[in-house]
XYZ file of C-alpha atoms in Angstrom:
318
model
C -44.134 -6.255 -12.183
C -41.113 -3.945 -12.328
C -41.292 -0.549 -14.017
C -39.016 -1.727 -16.822
C -41.157 -4.801 -17.570
C -44.344 -2.699 -17.467
C -42.851 -0.295 -20.019
C -41.808 -3.175 -22.249
C -45.308 -4.706 -22.106
C -46.938 -1.353 -22.878
C -44.608 -0.828 -25.842
C -45.507 -4.236 -27.301
C -49.220 -3.411 -26.975
C -48.794 -0.063 -28.758
C -46.792 -1.632 -31.572
C -49.433 -4.355 -32.113
C -52.256 -1.801 -32.080
C -50.419 0.362 -34.611
C -50.288 -2.714 -36.880
C -54.023 -3.380 -36.466
C -53.531 -6.415 -34.223
C -55.445 -7.104 -31.015
C -52.781 -7.318 -28.218
C -54.889 -9.856 -26.298
C -56.003 -12.287 -29.032
C -53.146 -11.483 -31.445
C -55.764 -11.531 -34.232
C -56.217 -8.731 -36.821
C -58.983 -6.311 -35.900
C -61.893 -5.671 -38.294
C -61.704 -2.784 -40.764
C -64.492 -0.890 -39.037
C -62.841 -0.642 -35.642
C -61.555 2.737 -34.487
C -57.982 1.566 -34.052
C -57.710 1.152 -37.824
C -58.073 4.914 -38.132
C -54.871 6.513 -39.514
C -54.831 9.118 -36.749
C -55.044 6.424 -34.082
C -52.282 4.440 -35.786
C -50.030 7.524 -35.662
C -50.830 7.935 -31.953
C -49.980 4.314 -31.236
C -46.699 4.636 -33.137
C -45.815 7.844 -31.271
C -46.558 6.280 -27.871
C -44.526 3.187 -28.788
C -41.567 5.428 -29.673
C -41.832 7.329 -26.376
C -41.972 4.048 -24.476
C -38.903 2.782 -26.331
C -36.947 5.894 -25.277
C -38.080 5.426 -21.682
C -37.078 1.744 -21.758
C -33.633 2.653 -23.125
C -33.195 5.214 -20.325
C -34.235 2.667 -17.688
C -31.802 0.100 -19.082
C -28.994 2.677 -19.048
C -29.744 3.481 -15.406
C -29.616 -0.209 -14.540
C -26.280 -0.652 -16.342
C -24.878 2.483 -14.709
C -25.242 0.990 -11.231
C -24.570 -2.662 -12.090
C -21.328 -4.010 -10.558
C -20.203 -7.341 -11.996
C -19.624 -10.375 -9.801
C -16.009 -10.428 -10.971
C -15.390 -6.921 -9.685
C -17.100 -7.717 -6.390
C -14.970 -10.854 -5.915
C -11.792 -8.818 -6.484
C -12.591 -6.358 -3.679
C -10.384 -6.954 -0.654
C -11.100 -5.721 2.855
C -8.176 -4.345 4.869
C -7.385 -4.741 8.547
C -7.256 -1.048 9.438
C -10.575 0.826 9.775
C -11.421 3.043 6.789
C -14.079 5.609 5.897
C -17.135 5.227 3.690
C -15.427 7.387 1.055
C -12.497 4.979 0.915
C -14.893 2.030 0.552
C -16.548 3.748 -2.436
C -13.124 4.513 -3.926
C -12.214 0.827 -3.678
C -15.443 -0.197 -5.415
C -15.069 2.384 -8.197
C -11.303 2.254 -8.733
C -10.302 2.600 -12.387
C -13.805 3.247 -13.771
C -13.973 5.725 -16.663
C -16.945 8.046 -17.434
C -18.258 5.836 -20.245
C -18.154 2.693 -18.091
C -20.855 1.291 -15.824
C -21.119 0.008 -12.280
C -20.323 3.195 -10.347
C -21.565 3.311 -6.726
C -21.499 6.841 -5.203
C -20.283 6.990 -1.598
C -23.492 8.899 -0.790
C -25.498 5.888 -2.018
C -23.788 3.636 0.516
C -24.583 6.150 3.255
C -28.249 6.455 2.251
C -28.554 2.667 2.076
C -27.009 2.274 5.548
C -29.512 4.814 6.875
C -32.288 2.681 5.414
C -30.812 -0.315 7.260
C -30.906 1.780 10.482
C -27.126 1.541 10.835
C -26.480 5.258 10.351
C -28.494 8.184 11.656
C -28.272 11.931 11.048
C -27.682 14.205 14.015
C -27.401 17.972 14.412
C -24.179 19.099 16.101
C -22.407 22.294 17.090
C -23.439 25.931 17.271
C -23.834 26.074 13.479
C -26.312 23.167 13.535
C -24.163 21.027 11.251
C -25.730 17.750 10.167
C -23.512 14.689 10.276
C -23.995 10.953 10.343
C -23.137 8.615 13.167
C -23.348 4.881 13.711
C -26.308 3.522 15.670
C -26.096 0.922 18.435
C -27.302 -1.640 15.903
C -24.285 -0.879 13.671
C -21.771 -2.230 16.200
C -22.736 -5.814 15.330
C -21.756 -5.086 11.704
C -18.359 -3.608 12.615
C -19.406 0.020 12.012
C -18.191 2.294 14.812
C -18.040 5.939 15.815
C -14.601 7.484 16.255
C -14.537 9.914 19.172
C -12.261 12.801 20.082
C -10.760 12.977 23.545
C -13.553 15.306 24.697
C -16.214 12.810 23.639
C -17.385 14.317 20.353
C -17.900 12.070 17.334
C -15.132 12.729 14.809
C -16.136 10.257 12.110
C -17.649 6.843 11.393
C -15.151 4.072 10.716
C -15.645 0.703 9.030
C -13.712 -2.298 10.316
C -12.698 -5.250 8.162
C -15.969 -6.963 9.124
C -17.996 -3.945 7.943
C -16.018 -3.636 4.708
C -16.620 -7.299 3.800
C -20.328 -7.013 4.603
C -20.729 -3.895 2.427
C -18.838 -5.486 -0.487
C -21.122 -8.536 -0.266
C -24.152 -6.212 -0.200
C -23.249 -4.368 -3.425
C -26.119 -5.997 -5.416
C -28.603 -4.628 -2.855
C -26.929 -1.203 -2.904
C -27.063 -1.207 -6.722
C -30.791 -1.969 -6.625
C -31.231 0.873 -4.128
C -29.452 3.229 -6.567
C -31.739 2.179 -9.427
C -34.885 2.785 -7.385
C -33.595 6.148 -6.093
C -31.724 7.395 -9.184
C -32.914 10.973 -8.587
C -30.654 11.113 -5.506
C -27.549 10.532 -7.617
C -27.296 13.018 -10.525
C -24.961 12.350 -13.433
C -22.150 14.558 -12.096
C -21.582 12.055 -9.276
C -20.508 9.458 -11.835
C -17.574 11.392 -13.284
C -14.226 10.241 -11.807
C -11.414 12.639 -10.994
C -9.423 14.172 -13.848
C -6.392 12.178 -12.728
C -8.299 8.903 -13.129
C -9.347 9.902 -16.655
C -5.952 11.090 -17.854
C -3.818 8.368 -16.280
C -6.168 5.478 -15.399
C -3.328 2.967 -15.233
C -1.396 4.895 -12.601
C -1.774 3.437 -9.121
C -2.750 6.177 -6.718
C -0.543 6.592 -3.680
C -1.929 5.235 -0.438
C -2.223 7.365 2.690
C 0.705 7.550 5.087
C 1.223 4.346 7.061
C 3.941 2.400 8.830
C 4.556 -1.314 9.169
C 4.335 -2.916 12.632
C 8.131 -3.228 12.635
C 8.572 0.458 11.806
C 6.169 1.468 14.569
C 8.157 -0.599 17.056
C 11.408 1.101 16.031
C 10.151 4.656 16.638
C 12.102 6.452 19.390
C 12.943 9.941 20.594
C 15.720 11.185 18.319
C 16.737 14.469 19.987
C 16.571 16.103 23.440
C 14.218 18.679 21.914
C 12.526 18.792 18.491
C 10.150 20.937 16.490
C 6.952 19.430 15.092
C 8.339 19.743 11.557
C 11.374 17.681 12.591
C 9.137 14.960 14.065
C 7.120 14.865 10.839
C 10.327 14.641 8.783
C 11.545 11.795 11.002
C 8.309 9.827 10.486
C 8.383 10.404 6.718
C 11.931 9.032 6.558
C 10.466 5.532 7.092
C 8.229 5.477 4.018
C 8.701 5.081 0.281
C 7.175 8.290 -1.103
C 6.621 6.708 -4.526
C 4.034 4.438 -2.879
C 2.766 6.354 0.166
C 1.762 9.957 0.698
C 4.036 11.695 3.230
C 2.601 13.003 6.471
C 1.933 16.739 6.214
C 3.412 19.107 8.790
C 0.074 20.227 10.210
C -1.362 16.748 10.868
C 0.380 16.019 14.181
C -0.401 19.517 15.491
C -4.057 19.146 14.468
C -4.258 15.762 16.191
C -2.687 17.149 19.379
C -5.135 20.058 19.215
C -8.084 17.631 18.851
C -6.775 15.820 21.935
C -6.612 19.152 23.837
C -2.841 18.929 24.224
C -2.278 22.045 22.101
C -4.236 25.272 21.857
C -4.240 27.705 18.945
C -3.390 31.401 19.277
C -4.816 34.183 17.112
C -1.793 34.020 14.801
C -2.572 30.293 14.343
C 0.464 29.285 16.388
C 0.037 26.154 18.503
C 1.224 26.197 22.131
C 0.784 23.503 24.790
C -2.151 23.355 27.178
C -1.590 22.273 30.798
C -2.224 18.701 29.683
C 0.276 19.193 26.864
C 2.921 20.430 29.301
C 2.379 17.299 31.377
C 3.408 15.078 28.457
C 6.553 17.138 27.833
C 5.563 19.848 25.335
C 7.323 23.140 26.065
C 6.370 26.668 25.036
C 9.442 28.685 24.118
C 9.580 32.385 23.271
C 11.819 34.152 20.757
C 12.140 37.634 19.259
C 11.823 38.204 15.510
C 11.454 41.601 13.820
C 11.124 43.155 17.278
C 8.082 41.018 18.048
C 7.793 38.214 20.565
C 6.747 34.856 19.124
C 5.981 31.490 20.703
C 6.729 27.976 19.515
C 6.019 24.482 20.793
C 9.061 22.328 21.468
C 8.801 18.579 22.023
C 11.027 16.931 24.588
C 11.974 13.263 24.434
C 8.960 12.544 26.656
C 6.605 14.311 24.206
C 8.173 12.578 21.216
C 7.669 9.180 22.848
C 4.038 10.091 23.589
C 3.450 10.888 19.908
C 5.079 7.644 18.776
C 2.997 5.587 21.245
C -0.109 7.067 19.597
C 1.064 6.712 16.009
C -1.946 4.492 15.130
C -4.325 7.258 16.241
C -2.394 9.798 14.162
C -2.488 7.545 11.081
C -6.277 7.167 11.373
C -6.672 10.914 11.998
C -4.559 11.635 8.902
C -6.754 9.408 6.729
C -9.827 11.405 7.761
C -8.179 14.762 7.135
C -7.204 13.898 3.529
């Protein structure tokens, strides 16, 4: 028997007892029995009221996590790998605070841990805890994304994994109900933007069509990183897609060990970076020597060949 049904049964018993009725036989009890005592009747009524409040709370919890079949059917997986946060955003899109059926992204992660598809590991000098996909997860389309030096950058979910998670929403909802203490109320409040302008379609992350990717080419003998970013953003409609920020390409090149960062936060090429055509040029400003990375046609072409990696990296950084 579930907790909710047990509470409902107990409430019915208390209500019958408070009315002088035997819950088992449904017959009135004799006048001499203790349960006819006015004090006992008050106790039964009080307990019945407390049970009713508990039942109402349990029903609210169930509604809070319940996602309708219609909403589940409308969820569409996408071809490009996405993060668990993006999956949760897709499930919860457009939900207001007073509405039900919200699935926290942390709930999906906890549930995947229970399925032995994610595991927590301690990494780095600061002993950071992060999740990574297990070997078992590969069969579900859940994969680890690695940096060039072999460290796990994030966990990504392929189309196969997205579809499987969407189909598993009823199980995830049940998990939320049973473990409600893990998901306090504050996790169910959408962003202020979603509350104020729920009908506005949020811009998608920067992306290019296959045709646009094919058309990318070196556009100058030498270019700054800001000029490369501006060139890439010229392909998109900024009313629909978020533009690529200036620091994204530099951060990606740094993660690939093609750039290194100086104390003044300036990026200059490593030996590997020089091999792909990134130059370090010096200039004088305010009587101080400064350095800047310049990208030759070779370096520009390298970036454009890896545009898919940059797009995925950008989605994780935002």
